[in-house]
Coordinates of C-alpha atoms and ligand atoms in Angstrom, one line a residue:
M75 CA 92.7 -74.3 -113.3
A76 CA 93.2 -76.9 -116.0
R77 CA 90.0 -78.7 -116.8
D78 CA 89.5 -82.2 -115.5
R79 CA 90.3 -84.5 -118.4
S80 CA 89.5 -87.7 -116.5
I81 CA 85.7 -87.5 -117.1
G82 CA 83.9 -87.8 -120.4
A83 CA 81.6 -85.4 -122.2
P84 CA 78.9 -83.9 -120.1
R85 CA 75.4 -83.9 -121.3
E86 CA 75.3 -80.6 -123.3
Y87 CA 77.5 -81.9 -126.1
R88 CA 76.0 -82.9 -129.4
P89 CA 75.3 -86.6 -130.0
Q90 CA 78.4 -87.3 -132.2
T91 CA 80.7 -85.8 -129.5
N92 CA 79.0 -87.9 -126.8
L93 CA 79.5 -91.0 -129.0
V94 CA 83.3 -90.4 -129.0
R95 CA 83.7 -89.1 -125.4
G96 CA 80.6 -89.8 -123.4
G97 CA 81.1 -91.8 -120.2
L98 CA 84.9 -91.8 -120.4
A99 CA 86.3 -92.2 -116.9
R100 CA 90.1 -92.1 -117.0
S101 CA 92.2 -93.9 -114.5
A102 CA 95.2 -92.4 -112.6
F103 CA 97.3 -93.5 -115.7
D104 CA 95.6 -90.9 -117.9
E105 CA 95.1 -93.3 -120.8
T106 CA 93.7 -91.9 -124.1
S107 CA 91.5 -94.9 -124.8
E108 CA 89.0 -96.3 -122.4
A109 CA 90.6 -98.8 -119.9
L110 CA 89.5 -102.4 -119.9
Y111 CA 88.9 -103.5 -116.3
L112 CA 88.9 -107.3 -116.5
T113 CA 88.0 -107.8 -112.9
S114 CA 85.2 -109.8 -111.3
G115 CA 85.6 -108.2 -107.9
Y116 CA 86.8 -105.2 -106.0
V117 CA 88.7 -104.7 -102.7
Y118 CA 87.9 -102.4 -99.8
K119 CA 90.3 -100.5 -97.6
T120 CA 88.2 -101.2 -94.5
P121 CA 85.2 -103.3 -93.5
E122 CA 83.3 -100.0 -93.0
E123 CA 83.9 -99.2 -96.7
A124 CA 82.5 -102.6 -97.7
E125 CA 79.5 -102.1 -95.4
A126 CA 78.8 -98.7 -97.0
A127 CA 79.2 -100.1 -100.5
F128 CA 76.7 -102.9 -99.9
K129 CA 74.3 -100.3 -98.5
G130 CA 74.7 -98.2 -101.6
E131 CA 76.1 -95.3 -99.5
N132 CA 79.3 -94.8 -101.6
A133 CA 80.2 -95.2 -105.3
H134 CA 82.5 -98.2 -104.7
F135 CA 82.1 -101.1 -107.1
V136 CA 80.9 -104.3 -105.4
Y137 CA 81.0 -107.1 -107.9
S138 CA 81.0 -107.2 -111.7
R139 CA 77.7 -109.0 -111.8
Y140 CA 76.3 -105.7 -110.4
A141 CA 78.5 -103.2 -112.2
N142 CA 82.0 -102.8 -113.7
P143 CA 83.9 -99.6 -114.6
T144 CA 84.3 -100.6 -118.3
V145 CA 80.7 -101.7 -118.6
A146 CA 79.6 -98.5 -116.8
M147 CA 81.5 -96.4 -119.5
F148 CA 79.6 -98.2 -122.2
E149 CA 76.3 -97.7 -120.4
E150 CA 76.9 -94.0 -119.9
R151 CA 77.9 -93.4 -123.5
L152 CA 74.7 -95.1 -124.8
R153 CA 72.6 -93.4 -122.1
L154 CA 73.8 -89.9 -123.3
L155 CA 73.0 -90.8 -126.9
E156 CA 69.5 -92.0 -126.1
G157 CA 68.8 -89.2 -123.6
A158 CA 67.5 -91.8 -121.1
E159 CA 67.7 -91.6 -117.3
V160 CA 69.4 -95.0 -117.0
C161 CA 71.1 -97.5 -119.3
R162 CA 72.0 -101.0 -118.3
A163 CA 74.1 -103.4 -120.4
T164 CA 73.5 -107.1 -120.7
A165 CA 75.4 -110.0 -122.3
S166 CA 73.1 -110.3 -125.4
G167 CA 70.1 -108.7 -127.0
M168 CA 67.9 -111.5 -125.8
A169 CA 69.0 -111.0 -122.2
T170 CA 67.7 -107.4 -122.4
V171 CA 64.4 -108.5 -124.0
F172 CA 63.9 -111.2 -121.4
A173 CA 64.9 -109.0 -118.4
S174 CA 62.9 -105.9 -119.6
I175 CA 59.7 -108.0 -119.6
M176 CA 60.4 -110.5 -116.9
C177 CA 61.5 -108.0 -114.2
Q178 CA 58.0 -106.4 -114.2
V179 CA 55.5 -109.3 -114.7
K180 CA 54.1 -111.9 -112.3
A181 CA 51.6 -114.7 -112.8
G182 CA 48.2 -113.4 -113.8
D183 CA 49.6 -110.4 -115.6
R184 CA 49.1 -109.7 -119.3
V185 CA 51.6 -108.8 -122.0
V186 CA 50.6 -107.6 -125.4
A187 CA 53.1 -107.7 -128.3
S188 CA 53.2 -107.1 -132.1
R189 CA 53.3 -110.4 -133.9
A190 CA 56.0 -109.3 -136.3
L191 CA 58.9 -110.2 -133.9
F192 CA 62.5 -111.5 -134.1
G193 CA 62.2 -115.3 -133.6
S194 CA 63.6 -115.4 -130.1
C195 CA 61.4 -112.5 -128.9
Q196 CA 58.4 -114.3 -130.3
Y197 CA 59.5 -117.4 -128.3
I198 CA 59.7 -115.5 -125.0
V199 CA 56.3 -113.9 -125.5
A200 CA 54.4 -116.9 -127.0
E201 CA 56.1 -119.8 -125.2
V202 CA 58.0 -118.8 -122.1
L203 CA 55.7 -116.2 -120.4
P204 CA 52.5 -118.4 -120.6
R205 CA 54.4 -121.2 -118.8
Y206 CA 54.7 -118.9 -115.8
G207 CA 51.0 -117.9 -115.8
V208 CA 51.5 -114.6 -117.8
Q209 CA 48.8 -114.2 -120.4
T210 CA 50.1 -113.0 -123.7
E211 CA 48.5 -111.8 -126.9
L212 CA 50.1 -111.1 -130.3
V213 CA 48.5 -108.5 -132.6
D214 CA 49.0 -107.1 -136.0
G215 CA 51.1 -104.1 -135.0
R216 CA 49.9 -101.9 -138.0
D217 CA 46.3 -102.2 -136.9
Q218 CA 45.2 -99.5 -134.4
D219 CA 41.8 -101.3 -133.7
A220 CA 43.7 -104.5 -132.9
W221 CA 45.8 -102.7 -130.3
K222 CA 42.6 -101.0 -128.8
T223 CA 40.9 -104.3 -128.5
A224 CA 43.9 -106.1 -127.0
L225 CA 44.6 -103.3 -124.5
A226 CA 40.9 -102.8 -123.5
D227 CA 41.4 -105.1 -120.5
G228 CA 44.7 -103.5 -119.4
A229 CA 48.2 -104.9 -119.5
T230 CA 51.5 -104.8 -117.7
C231 CA 53.6 -104.1 -120.7
V232 CA 53.5 -103.9 -124.5
F233 CA 56.5 -105.2 -126.5
V234 CA 57.1 -104.2 -130.1
E235 CA 59.8 -104.0 -132.8
S236 CA 59.6 -101.2 -135.4
P237 CA 60.7 -101.6 -138.1
S238 CA 60.1 -105.3 -137.7
N239 CA 62.2 -108.3 -138.7
P240 CA 62.2 -109.3 -141.6
T241 CA 59.3 -107.6 -143.4
L242 CA 60.0 -104.0 -142.1
E243 CA 56.6 -103.3 -140.8
I244 CA 56.3 -99.9 -139.0
I245 CA 54.3 -99.4 -135.8
D246 CA 52.9 -95.9 -135.1
L247 CA 54.9 -95.5 -131.9
P248 CA 53.3 -92.2 -130.6
A249 CA 49.8 -93.6 -131.1
L250 CA 50.7 -96.9 -129.5
A251 CA 52.4 -95.1 -126.6
K252 CA 49.1 -93.3 -125.9
L253 CA 47.0 -96.5 -125.9
T254 CA 49.6 -98.2 -123.8
R255 CA 49.6 -95.4 -121.2
A256 CA 45.8 -95.4 -121.1
A257 CA 45.8 -99.1 -120.4
G258 CA 48.1 -98.6 -117.5
A259 CA 51.0 -100.5 -119.2
R260 CA 54.6 -99.7 -120.1
L261 CA 55.7 -99.6 -123.8
I262 CA 59.0 -101.5 -124.6
V263 CA 60.5 -100.9 -128.0
D264 CA 63.1 -103.1 -129.5
N265 CA 64.9 -100.4 -131.6
V266 CA 67.6 -102.6 -133.2
F267 CA 66.5 -102.1 -136.8
A268 CA 66.3 -98.3 -136.6
T269 CA 69.4 -97.8 -134.3
P270 CA 69.5 -95.0 -131.6
L271 CA 70.5 -92.6 -134.4
Q272 CA 67.5 -93.0 -136.7
Q273 CA 64.6 -93.4 -134.2
Q274 CA 64.3 -92.2 -130.6
P275 CA 61.5 -94.2 -129.0
L276 CA 61.6 -92.5 -125.6
A277 CA 60.9 -89.1 -127.3
L278 CA 58.1 -90.8 -129.2
G279 CA 56.5 -91.9 -125.9
A280 CA 58.0 -95.3 -125.1
D281 CA 58.9 -96.2 -121.6
I282 CA 61.7 -98.7 -122.2
V283 CA 64.1 -99.1 -125.2
V284 CA 66.1 -102.3 -125.7
Y285 CA 69.0 -103.1 -128.1
S286 CA 70.9 -106.0 -129.3
A287 CA 74.3 -104.3 -129.2
T288 CA 75.5 -107.3 -131.3
K289 CA 74.1 -105.5 -134.3
H290 CA 75.1 -102.0 -135.3
I291 CA 76.6 -101.0 -132.0
D292 CA 79.4 -103.6 -132.4
G293 CA 78.7 -103.7 -136.1
Q294 CA 81.8 -105.6 -136.9
G295 CA 80.8 -109.1 -136.1
R296 CA 82.8 -109.5 -132.9
T297 CA 80.7 -109.7 -129.7
L298 CA 77.3 -110.2 -128.4
G299 CA 75.8 -107.5 -126.1
G300 CA 72.6 -105.8 -125.2
A301 CA 71.3 -102.7 -123.5
I302 CA 68.1 -101.5 -121.7
L303 CA 67.3 -97.8 -121.4
S304 CA 64.6 -96.6 -119.0
S305 CA 63.5 -94.2 -116.4
R306 CA 65.4 -94.2 -113.0
S307 CA 62.2 -95.2 -111.2
F308 CA 61.6 -98.3 -113.5
H309 CA 65.3 -99.2 -113.0
D310 CA 65.2 -98.8 -109.3
E311 CA 61.9 -100.5 -108.7
Y312 CA 62.1 -103.5 -111.2
L313 CA 65.2 -103.8 -113.3
Q314 CA 68.2 -103.3 -111.0
A315 CA 67.4 -106.2 -108.6
F316 CA 66.4 -108.5 -111.4
L317 CA 69.8 -107.9 -113.2
R318 CA 71.8 -108.2 -110.1
H319 CA 70.4 -111.5 -109.0
T320 CA 69.7 -113.3 -112.2
G321 CA 73.2 -112.5 -113.7
P322 CA 72.9 -111.5 -117.4
A323 CA 75.9 -109.2 -116.9
L324 CA 77.9 -108.1 -119.9
S325 CA 81.6 -109.1 -119.8
P326 CA 84.0 -106.1 -119.5
F327 CA 85.8 -107.2 -122.6
N328 CA 82.7 -107.2 -124.7
A329 CA 81.7 -103.8 -123.1
W330 CA 85.0 -102.4 -124.2
V331 CA 84.5 -103.6 -127.8
L332 CA 81.0 -102.1 -127.8
L333 CA 82.3 -98.8 -126.3
K334 CA 84.7 -98.5 -129.2
G335 CA 81.9 -99.4 -131.6
L336 CA 79.9 -96.4 -130.4
E337 CA 82.7 -94.1 -131.5
T338 CA 82.1 -94.9 -135.1
L339 CA 78.4 -95.7 -134.9
E340 CA 77.2 -92.6 -136.7
L341 CA 79.7 -92.9 -139.5
R342 CA 78.8 -96.5 -140.0
V343 CA 75.0 -96.2 -139.7
S344 CA 74.9 -93.3 -142.2
R345 CA 76.9 -95.3 -144.7
H346 CA 74.8 -98.5 -144.0
S347 CA 71.6 -96.6 -144.7
A348 CA 72.9 -94.7 -147.7
N349 CA 74.0 -98.0 -149.3
A350 CA 70.7 -99.7 -148.3
A351 CA 68.6 -96.9 -149.8
E352 CA 70.6 -97.0 -153.1
L353 CA 70.4 -100.8 -153.3
A354 CA 66.7 -100.8 -152.6
Q355 CA 66.1 -98.3 -155.4
F356 CA 68.3 -100.3 -157.7
L357 CA 66.6 -103.6 -157.0
E358 CA 63.1 -102.2 -157.4
G359 CA 63.9 -102.0 -161.1
Q360 CA 65.2 -105.5 -161.6
A361 CA 63.4 -108.3 -163.4
G362 CA 62.5 -111.4 -161.3
I363 CA 61.7 -109.4 -158.2
R364 CA 58.1 -109.2 -157.0
Q365 CA 58.6 -106.6 -154.3
V366 CA 61.4 -104.7 -152.5
L367 CA 60.6 -103.7 -148.9
Y368 CA 62.5 -100.8 -147.5
P369 CA 61.0 -98.0 -145.3
G370 CA 62.7 -95.4 -147.4
L371 CA 61.1 -96.4 -150.7
A372 CA 58.0 -94.5 -151.7
S373 CA 56.4 -97.9 -152.5
H374 CA 56.7 -99.1 -148.8
P375 CA 53.1 -99.3 -147.6
Q376 CA 53.9 -97.2 -144.5
A377 CA 56.4 -94.8 -146.1
D378 CA 54.7 -91.7 -144.6
L379 CA 54.7 -93.1 -141.1
A380 CA 58.3 -94.2 -141.4
R381 CA 59.2 -90.7 -142.4
R382 CA 57.3 -89.2 -139.5
Q383 CA 59.0 -91.2 -136.8
M384 CA 62.4 -92.1 -138.2
S385 CA 65.2 -89.8 -139.4
G386 CA 66.7 -92.5 -141.6
S387 CA 65.5 -95.8 -143.1
G388 CA 68.0 -98.3 -141.7
S389 CA 70.3 -100.9 -143.2
I390 CA 67.9 -103.8 -143.9
V391 CA 66.2 -104.5 -147.2
A392 CA 63.8 -107.4 -147.8
I393 CA 63.4 -108.7 -151.3
E394 CA 60.6 -111.0 -152.5
L395 CA 61.6 -113.1 -155.5
E396 CA 59.1 -114.4 -157.9
G397 CA 60.4 -117.9 -158.0
G398 CA 59.9 -119.0 -154.3
K399 CA 62.3 -120.9 -152.2
A400 CA 64.1 -122.5 -155.2
Q401 CA 65.0 -119.1 -156.7
A402 CA 65.9 -117.7 -153.3
F403 CA 68.3 -120.5 -152.7
R404 CA 69.8 -120.1 -156.2
V405 CA 70.3 -116.4 -155.6
L406 CA 72.0 -117.1 -152.2
K407 CA 74.3 -119.6 -153.8
A408 CA 75.2 -117.4 -156.8
L409 CA 76.2 -114.4 -154.6
E410 CA 80.0 -114.1 -154.5
L411 CA 80.5 -111.1 -152.3
I412 CA 77.5 -111.1 -150.0
D413 CA 77.7 -113.8 -147.3
I414 CA 74.9 -116.1 -146.2
S415 CA 74.4 -115.3 -142.5
N416 CA 71.5 -114.6 -140.2
N417 CA 73.3 -111.8 -138.3
L418 CA 72.7 -108.1 -139.3
G419 CA 74.0 -104.6 -138.9
D420 CA 77.5 -105.9 -139.8
A421 CA 80.2 -104.1 -141.8
K422 CA 79.9 -107.1 -144.2
S423 CA 76.8 -107.4 -146.3
L424 CA 74.8 -110.5 -145.2
V425 CA 71.8 -112.3 -146.7
T426 CA 69.4 -114.8 -145.1
H427 CA 66.3 -116.7 -146.1
P428 CA 64.0 -116.1 -143.1
A429 CA 61.5 -118.8 -143.8
T430 CA 64.2 -121.5 -143.4
T431 CA 66.4 -119.8 -140.8
T432 CA 65.3 -117.1 -138.3
H433 CA 61.6 -117.8 -138.7
Q434 CA 61.7 -121.5 -139.3
R435 CA 60.1 -122.2 -136.0
L436 CA 56.8 -120.5 -137.0
T437 CA 54.0 -122.5 -138.6
P438 CA 53.5 -121.9 -142.3
E439 CA 50.2 -120.0 -141.4
D440 CA 52.0 -117.7 -139.0
R441 CA 54.7 -117.0 -141.6
A442 CA 52.1 -116.3 -144.2
A443 CA 50.3 -113.8 -141.9
L444 CA 53.6 -112.0 -141.5
G445 CA 54.4 -111.9 -145.2
I446 CA 57.4 -114.2 -144.8
T447 CA 57.0 -116.0 -148.1
D448 CA 59.3 -118.7 -149.4
G449 CA 60.6 -116.2 -151.9
L450 CA 61.6 -113.6 -149.3
I451 CA 65.3 -112.9 -148.7
R452 CA 66.6 -110.4 -146.1
L453 CA 69.6 -108.3 -146.9
S454 CA 71.7 -106.6 -144.2
V455 CA 73.5 -104.0 -146.3
G456 CA 77.1 -103.5 -145.2
L457 CA 79.8 -100.9 -145.7
E458 CA 81.3 -102.2 -149.0
D459 CA 81.3 -100.1 -152.1
V460 CA 77.6 -100.0 -153.1
E461 CA 78.5 -100.6 -156.8
D462 CA 80.1 -104.0 -155.9
L463 CA 76.9 -104.9 -154.0
K464 CA 74.7 -103.9 -156.9
E465 CA 76.8 -106.0 -159.3
D466 CA 76.8 -109.0 -157.0
L467 CA 73.1 -108.9 -156.6
A468 CA 72.2 -108.1 -160.2
R469 CA 74.3 -111.0 -161.5
A470 CA 73.0 -113.5 -158.9
I471 CA 69.4 -112.6 -159.6
K472 CA 70.0 -112.8 -163.4
E473 CA 71.6 -116.2 -163.1
S474 CA 68.8 -117.5 -160.9
Ligands
PLP691 C1 69.4 -109.8 -133.0 C2 68.1 -109.3 -132.4 C3 67.8 -109.6 -131.1 C4 68.6 -110.5 -130.2 O1 69.8 -110.0 -129.9 P1 71.1 -111.0 -129.6 O2 72.2 -110.0 -129.3 O3 71.3 -111.8 -130.8 O4 70.7 -111.8 -128.4 C5 66.6 -109.0 -130.6 N1 65.8 -108.2 -131.4 C6 66.1 -108.0 -132.6 C7 65.2 -107.1 -133.4 C8 67.3 -108.5 -133.2 O5 67.6 -108.2 -134.5

């Protein structure tokens, strides 16, 4: 019998094969590329079929706020890559961060997070949760004693980013997973900077992984998107109902873009990080630079830890210039190829000044504690020829 070509790669294929074929569910038209189901609703042959669908007794789609065939293909492809029991997509990275925390907490609960967080994640933990009676604490993620103290009284969940934005701090995930479990809490890891290819938080002991798919998964500056990966029991008990009834659903069109993004993710991420590693090394030798932060550099304060838990060093390089904000702005203005933008993980190399953009909301004291100085610029290294990137940066720094 000819094999069934309508269904994507089963689990036993290698990651790269799953990225190209995982989750593919062909329609009766036998299309090569994944179909785009731009539909909000679904019809039933009989009222009995509708009744069974609402009871979850058949696999019939109900409504695209709950699930959609194109979104489901994206979820399944990413789930296979991550090796998670469940993957759920959302409309943005922030929707995943919010849902992953909010679906499991109630007034009186406690959430502990690392203080080196993406600006909007910091806002949710420090500003939104306390308004609903959830106690939150931010700690220095590199400090094991700080975690022990913060988790001594238990918690509902722990939220971290590693490597962090923008100073690329690394958190010892296996150690934190142990402490989190002992505290009766769940560990949520925002794995955007490492990507699913260079760090597998679930294998390192995390309970939940979240992504902004806007970043490397799309990687070409087109759509917003997010994803949450977890156990089946966490999904069924907390996440599913929260997503269904609060509505952060990913649009099928954006899911389709992200699904195609996954096909080239490995090729792009390896080029991104090869370019970033070469640029970081190159910049370390340039005059006018106080420090280059990149997990793959021997000079990174946590280079050993990064090597232990990551299989690559990512696409983000932070550079501290000697001349503060004035020099940082001069460098940004002198760049001809690299664009000024706060996005990251894009095919195009992008640069931002975190102190006046992504981390502007923080107090000067909080920025200082995180190492976000006025001379710090964050570079998202793209897919251009690395020699052109070197020339652009070297010239801009020299002119500054
Ligand atoms: C961009 C980003 C987010 C938010 O994702 P959006 O898709 O922009 O909503 C969350 N965490 C990290 C680490 C990010 O870089």
